[in-house]
Amino acid sequence: MSASSSPPSRLRTAARRLLLPTGLGLAFVAQAVGALLPSVPLLIAATAAGLAADLALHRWQGGMAAALGKLQATVSVRQVVRDLLLVTALLRIEEQDYEERYLALVCGLLVFYALHFACQAVATAVRRSRTLPLVTRNIDASALRLSAAPPALVMRRAGLRLLTFGLPSSVGLLATAVTGSGRWAAAGIAVSAAFAAVANGVLLVRLLPGRRPVAPEEALEWFEAWLAEYQPTVGMYFSGGTSSAYQANMWLEPLARLEGRPIIVLRERFMVKKIASTDIPIVCLPKVADLMRLEHSTLKMLIHPSNSGKTSQVLRIPTIKHAFVNHGESDKLSSCNPYAKAYDEVWVAGPAARERYALADVGVDDKDVREIGRPQLDVIQPYAGAPTGPYTTVLYAPTWEGWDGNPGNTSVVEAGENIVRALLADPGVRLLYKPHPLTGSVDPRAGAANVRIQQMIRAASAKRAAEHAGDRPGPAAAQELARRTAELDRLTTSSFRDSADDAERMMLQSVPEPGRAAAVTAATTAWEAAYWASFPAWEHLIVTDARPNVYACFNVADLLISDVSSVISDYLASEKPYAVANTSGLPEQEFRDAFPTVRAGAVLSPDAAGIPALLESVRRPEKDTYAEARAELKLHLLGPSDPPSVVRFNDAARALGAAAEAHREGMAVRALAVIPKQRETGTELESERVTG
């Protein structure tokens, strides 16, 4: 089925986006007409509508507000025009000569705008004074003299500040237009100017020597002292975009269980608050020069869940060994990136990945590949047999479209709607739909298909709700979920609820809390139980939030339908049945030959004709012809269960750390051997210079 969005749908979306800007433009036109006629009712209505549209634009359509700014129609310009139209209306309304009075009002407005722009300049200075060369979490940073950030309205939201502080002046000018008394306008302008003056005072206090954080060099010296005291030995390095944090978060618990003293090294300030709750110290070093200070620390090795442009910078440090662990393994070419040869070792789950690198021939030596399993899969529950209840829970978790334009990357575009339609047609199916977070980020067709799939599921759920009226968990289940959600939010997000990227505020509020990670694990388990219990067994669900994660969905699913991706490899830890959608254009056998992870599961064509037979094999295990193949493939993909993956991961980290220690000792020996030669050569040169 075609996944391209229909023209009417695109037009409706565009119309909704343009509604506020159009309303704002019409309000200015109406205000101008009201000023020139003059018409007080029209002036009041147009001004109020314009202010409301401007505030709504900043609240709900920040991107459109930024676009208007690029056209030089900034919020400052809009407010100036609005106030000038009000003054023009007053001049038109008055029949006598009141130039001096209105000149005073204009001067008052100019003072207000001067204070506003001064506030913006001071806010910039305060931000610069508070921007330290590093950001931390789970580290006591009180020595850096940090303090809570000024209110966001004063510090960062210049447009909203102007609209809010300018509201009294607008109301005063309108009141003068109605009453004819200039006192209202003068009072309103005075209040606006007073607000701006107070905001300047609040910010200027932050520039006093006693209120500033330490200087950048002092902060770096403090960091080096902390490194010397903490003495980290193992760590994780991560750099990426806003939607890539999940790649690092999946390695938090395995990293926390390693021997030694772990640390997390980040490069982007925004990423500090996107890392999930953990006890591990986190440090963000945006500049390369500051990153190089790790060279003289006790840090021996770093794991890398992903490649990024900034990875090469940390690889320059000769005293640290580096292991690429990836954020998932699949048969796709992206799992054998040639960049992997830049690392000291490549840690993979099992023999399949080792073979994949050998076949890809991208320069990774087999001796540098180490099989460690997937330590984060311990939470996945094993296969318990056929569904015992009236419903078969099917998890459809397609991957995204990728960067290479390969139509076989995701099934969402060509097969997604057919798969979902076939599943919803079975009255005994409960569908969980969990699309990849990046779905639609490259190909708009994938995004449009994702929207339509969700609409289909919501409609099916609404139909079932009508059929099962009254058959829902009681209010106690919802209350329990709300309680568990509040508890988990308190543990994981309470320090970072403010969306402002005030890094120093994060450092101030994220002091070490021993045992927090264990509390988060327990709270997460309780939350997941409450989450599933809050829905009836027949209700289809769309899971797009970070919670529940895909592993939690694995545990409640009887069947997985996905694409060629790491989701398949991870799901095999349960040995439950699965199916892979084939949108590559290859015949089934060629598809199986090209992608070994497919060999233990059913293959679905884009028309999803195989769904009924697939569901039958899940409900009647005697028809499941892939059970033995799944056990074999699990061993091939994830390696043996004895010793456990956690143990193999720790052994690999210990061995790489020992290699780093041996390398450091060798560097020291070589340095001692070179220094006498350099001194001898320097003496000879000095002797030749004197003799000459």
mmCIF file of C-alpha atoms in Angstrom, residues 552-674:
data_model
loop_
_atom_site.group_PDB
_atom_site.id
_atom_site.type_symbol
_atom_site.label_atom_id
_atom_site.label_comp_id
_atom_site.label_asym_id
_atom_site.label_seq_id
_atom_site.Cartn_x
_atom_site.Cartn_y
_atom_site.Cartn_z
ATOM 1 C CA ALA A 552 9.864 -4.428 28.976
ATOM 2 C CA CYS A 553 7.776 -4.868 25.828
ATOM 3 C CA PHE A 554 9.707 -8.064 25.036
ATOM 4 C CA ASN A 555 8.654 -9.536 28.372
ATOM 5 C CA VAL A 556 4.907 -9.131 27.753
ATOM 6 C CA ALA A 557 4.981 -10.091 24.064
ATOM 7 C CA ASP A 558 4.252 -13.557 22.690
ATOM 8 C CA LEU A 559 5.513 -12.659 19.214
ATOM 9 C CA LEU A 560 7.799 -10.012 17.714
ATOM 10 C CA ILE A 561 7.507 -8.615 14.201
ATOM 11 C CA SER A 562 10.400 -6.397 13.179
ATOM 12 C CA ASP A 563 12.943 -5.644 10.470
ATOM 13 C CA VAL A 564 16.569 -6.621 10.040
ATOM 14 C CA SER A 565 17.854 -4.830 13.123
ATOM 15 C CA SER A 566 19.402 -5.319 16.547
ATOM 16 C CA VAL A 567 15.892 -5.691 17.968
ATOM 17 C CA ILE A 568 15.827 -9.228 16.551
ATOM 18 C CA SER A 569 19.183 -10.134 18.105
ATOM 19 C CA ASP A 570 18.161 -8.832 21.521
ATOM 20 C CA TYR A 571 14.721 -10.503 21.372
ATOM 21 C CA LEU A 572 16.374 -13.861 20.720
ATOM 22 C CA ALA A 573 17.567 -13.829 24.329
ATOM 23 C CA SER A 574 14.001 -14.928 25.168
ATOM 24 C CA GLU A 575 13.876 -17.590 22.405
ATOM 25 C CA LYS A 576 10.279 -16.508 21.675
ATOM 26 C CA PRO A 577 8.904 -16.696 18.102
ATOM 27 C CA TYR A 578 9.579 -13.780 15.794
ATOM 28 C CA ALA A 579 9.047 -12.713 12.184
ATOM 29 C CA VAL A 580 10.942 -10.355 9.888
ATOM 30 C CA ALA A 581 9.332 -8.195 7.217
ATOM 31 C CA ASN A 582 11.016 -8.510 3.833
ATOM 32 C CA THR A 583 10.778 -5.215 1.949
ATOM 33 C CA SER A 584 14.182 -5.595 0.318
ATOM 34 C CA GLY A 585 12.803 -6.854 -2.986
ATOM 35 C CA LEU A 586 14.786 -10.107 -2.617
ATOM 36 C CA PRO A 587 13.146 -13.544 -2.905
ATOM 37 C CA GLU A 588 12.667 -15.163 0.500
ATOM 38 C CA GLN A 589 15.592 -17.591 0.247
ATOM 39 C CA GLU A 590 17.982 -14.884 -0.928
ATOM 40 C CA PHE A 591 16.714 -12.690 1.899
ATOM 41 C CA ARG A 592 17.487 -15.442 4.425
ATOM 42 C CA ASP A 593 20.910 -16.034 2.906
ATOM 43 C CA ALA A 594 21.758 -12.334 2.977
ATOM 44 C CA PHE A 595 20.660 -11.812 6.602
ATOM 45 C CA PRO A 596 21.522 -14.706 8.955
ATOM 46 C CA THR A 597 19.391 -13.314 11.812
ATOM 47 C CA VAL A 598 16.316 -14.148 9.723
ATOM 48 C CA ARG A 599 16.978 -17.866 9.568
ATOM 49 C CA ALA A 600 15.177 -18.739 12.818
ATOM 50 C CA GLY A 601 12.018 -16.759 12.135
ATOM 51 C CA ALA A 602 9.167 -16.414 9.680
ATOM 52 C CA VAL A 603 9.522 -14.040 6.736
ATOM 53 C CA LEU A 604 6.610 -11.736 5.919
ATOM 54 C CA SER A 605 6.068 -10.320 2.441
ATOM 55 C CA PRO A 606 4.942 -6.677 2.105
ATOM 56 C CA ASP A 607 1.301 -7.748 1.743
ATOM 57 C CA ALA A 608 1.478 -9.473 5.167
ATOM 58 C CA ALA A 609 -0.347 -12.520 3.789
ATOM 59 C CA GLY A 610 1.524 -14.792 6.202
ATOM 60 C CA ILE A 611 0.129 -13.237 9.380
ATOM 61 C CA PRO A 612 -2.674 -15.812 10.026
ATOM 62 C CA ALA A 613 -0.291 -18.796 9.708
ATOM 63 C CA LEU A 614 2.263 -16.993 11.897
ATOM 64 C CA LEU A 615 -0.293 -16.425 14.666
ATOM 65 C CA GLU A 616 -1.385 -20.060 14.445
ATOM 66 C CA SER A 617 2.202 -21.249 14.988
ATOM 67 C CA VAL A 618 2.479 -19.074 18.099
ATOM 68 C CA ARG A 619 -0.773 -20.313 19.596
ATOM 69 C CA ARG A 620 -0.037 -23.944 18.771
ATOM 70 C CA PRO A 621 3.632 -24.664 19.547
ATOM 71 C CA GLU A 622 3.510 -27.983 17.700
ATOM 72 C CA LYS A 623 3.301 -25.919 14.505
ATOM 73 C CA ASP A 624 6.305 -23.820 15.478
ATOM 74 C CA THR A 625 9.040 -25.149 13.198
ATOM 75 C CA TYR A 626 11.698 -22.659 14.308
ATOM 76 C CA ALA A 627 12.061 -23.429 18.045
ATOM 77 C CA GLU A 628 15.281 -25.420 17.694
ATOM 78 C CA ALA A 629 16.679 -22.944 15.169
ATOM 79 C CA ARG A 630 16.051 -20.064 17.600
ATOM 80 C CA ALA A 631 18.071 -21.757 20.332
ATOM 81 C CA GLU A 632 20.953 -22.337 17.893
ATOM 82 C CA LEU A 633 20.777 -18.789 16.539
ATOM 83 C CA LYS A 634 20.698 -17.338 20.055
ATOM 84 C CA LEU A 635 23.985 -19.107 20.800
ATOM 85 C CA HIS A 636 25.442 -17.925 17.495
ATOM 86 C CA LEU A 637 24.376 -14.292 17.995
ATOM 87 C CA LEU A 638 24.764 -13.819 21.750
ATOM 88 C CA GLY A 639 27.305 -16.442 22.699
ATOM 89 C CA PRO A 640 27.092 -18.980 25.554
ATOM 90 C CA SER A 641 25.192 -18.270 28.750
ATOM 91 C CA ASP A 642 28.029 -19.718 30.835
ATOM 92 C CA PRO A 643 29.989 -17.769 31.867
ATOM 93 C CA PRO A 644 27.329 -15.049 31.977
ATOM 94 C CA SER A 645 27.710 -12.031 29.760
ATOM 95 C CA VAL A 646 28.258 -9.792 32.790
ATOM 96 C CA VAL A 647 31.314 -11.858 33.712
ATOM 97 C CA ARG A 648 32.705 -11.846 30.167
ATOM 98 C CA PHE A 649 32.173 -8.080 29.939
ATOM 99 C CA ASN A 650 34.086 -7.552 33.181
ATOM 100 C CA ASP A 651 36.895 -9.888 32.079
ATOM 101 C CA ALA A 652 37.267 -7.972 28.827
ATOM 102 C CA ALA A 653 37.414 -4.649 30.664
ATOM 103 C CA ARG A 654 39.990 -5.973 33.118
ATOM 104 C CA ALA A 655 42.185 -7.341 30.305
ATOM 105 C CA LEU A 656 42.028 -4.119 28.282
ATOM 106 C CA GLY A 657 42.815 -2.101 31.412
ATOM 107 C CA ALA A 658 45.857 -4.285 32.030
ATOM 108 C CA ALA A 659 46.969 -3.697 28.434
ATOM 109 C CA ALA A 660 46.656 0.053 28.984
ATOM 110 C CA GLU A 661 48.711 -0.184 32.171
ATOM 111 C CA ALA A 662 51.435 -2.156 30.361
ATOM 112 C CA HIS A 663 51.428 0.416 27.569
ATOM 113 C CA ARG A 664 51.875 3.262 30.060
ATOM 114 C CA GLU A 665 54.795 1.510 31.685
ATOM 115 C CA GLY A 666 56.367 0.976 28.276
ATOM 116 C CA MET A 667 55.911 4.667 27.459
ATOM 117 C CA ALA A 668 57.634 5.607 30.718
ATOM 118 C CA VAL A 669 60.567 3.285 30.009
ATOM 119 C CA ARG A 670 60.961 4.655 26.494
ATOM 120 C CA ALA A 671 60.812 8.212 27.802
ATOM 121 C CA LEU A 672 63.581 7.494 30.317
ATOM 122 C CA ALA A 673 65.696 6.012 27.531
ATOM 123 C CA VAL A 674 65.177 9.015 25.234
#
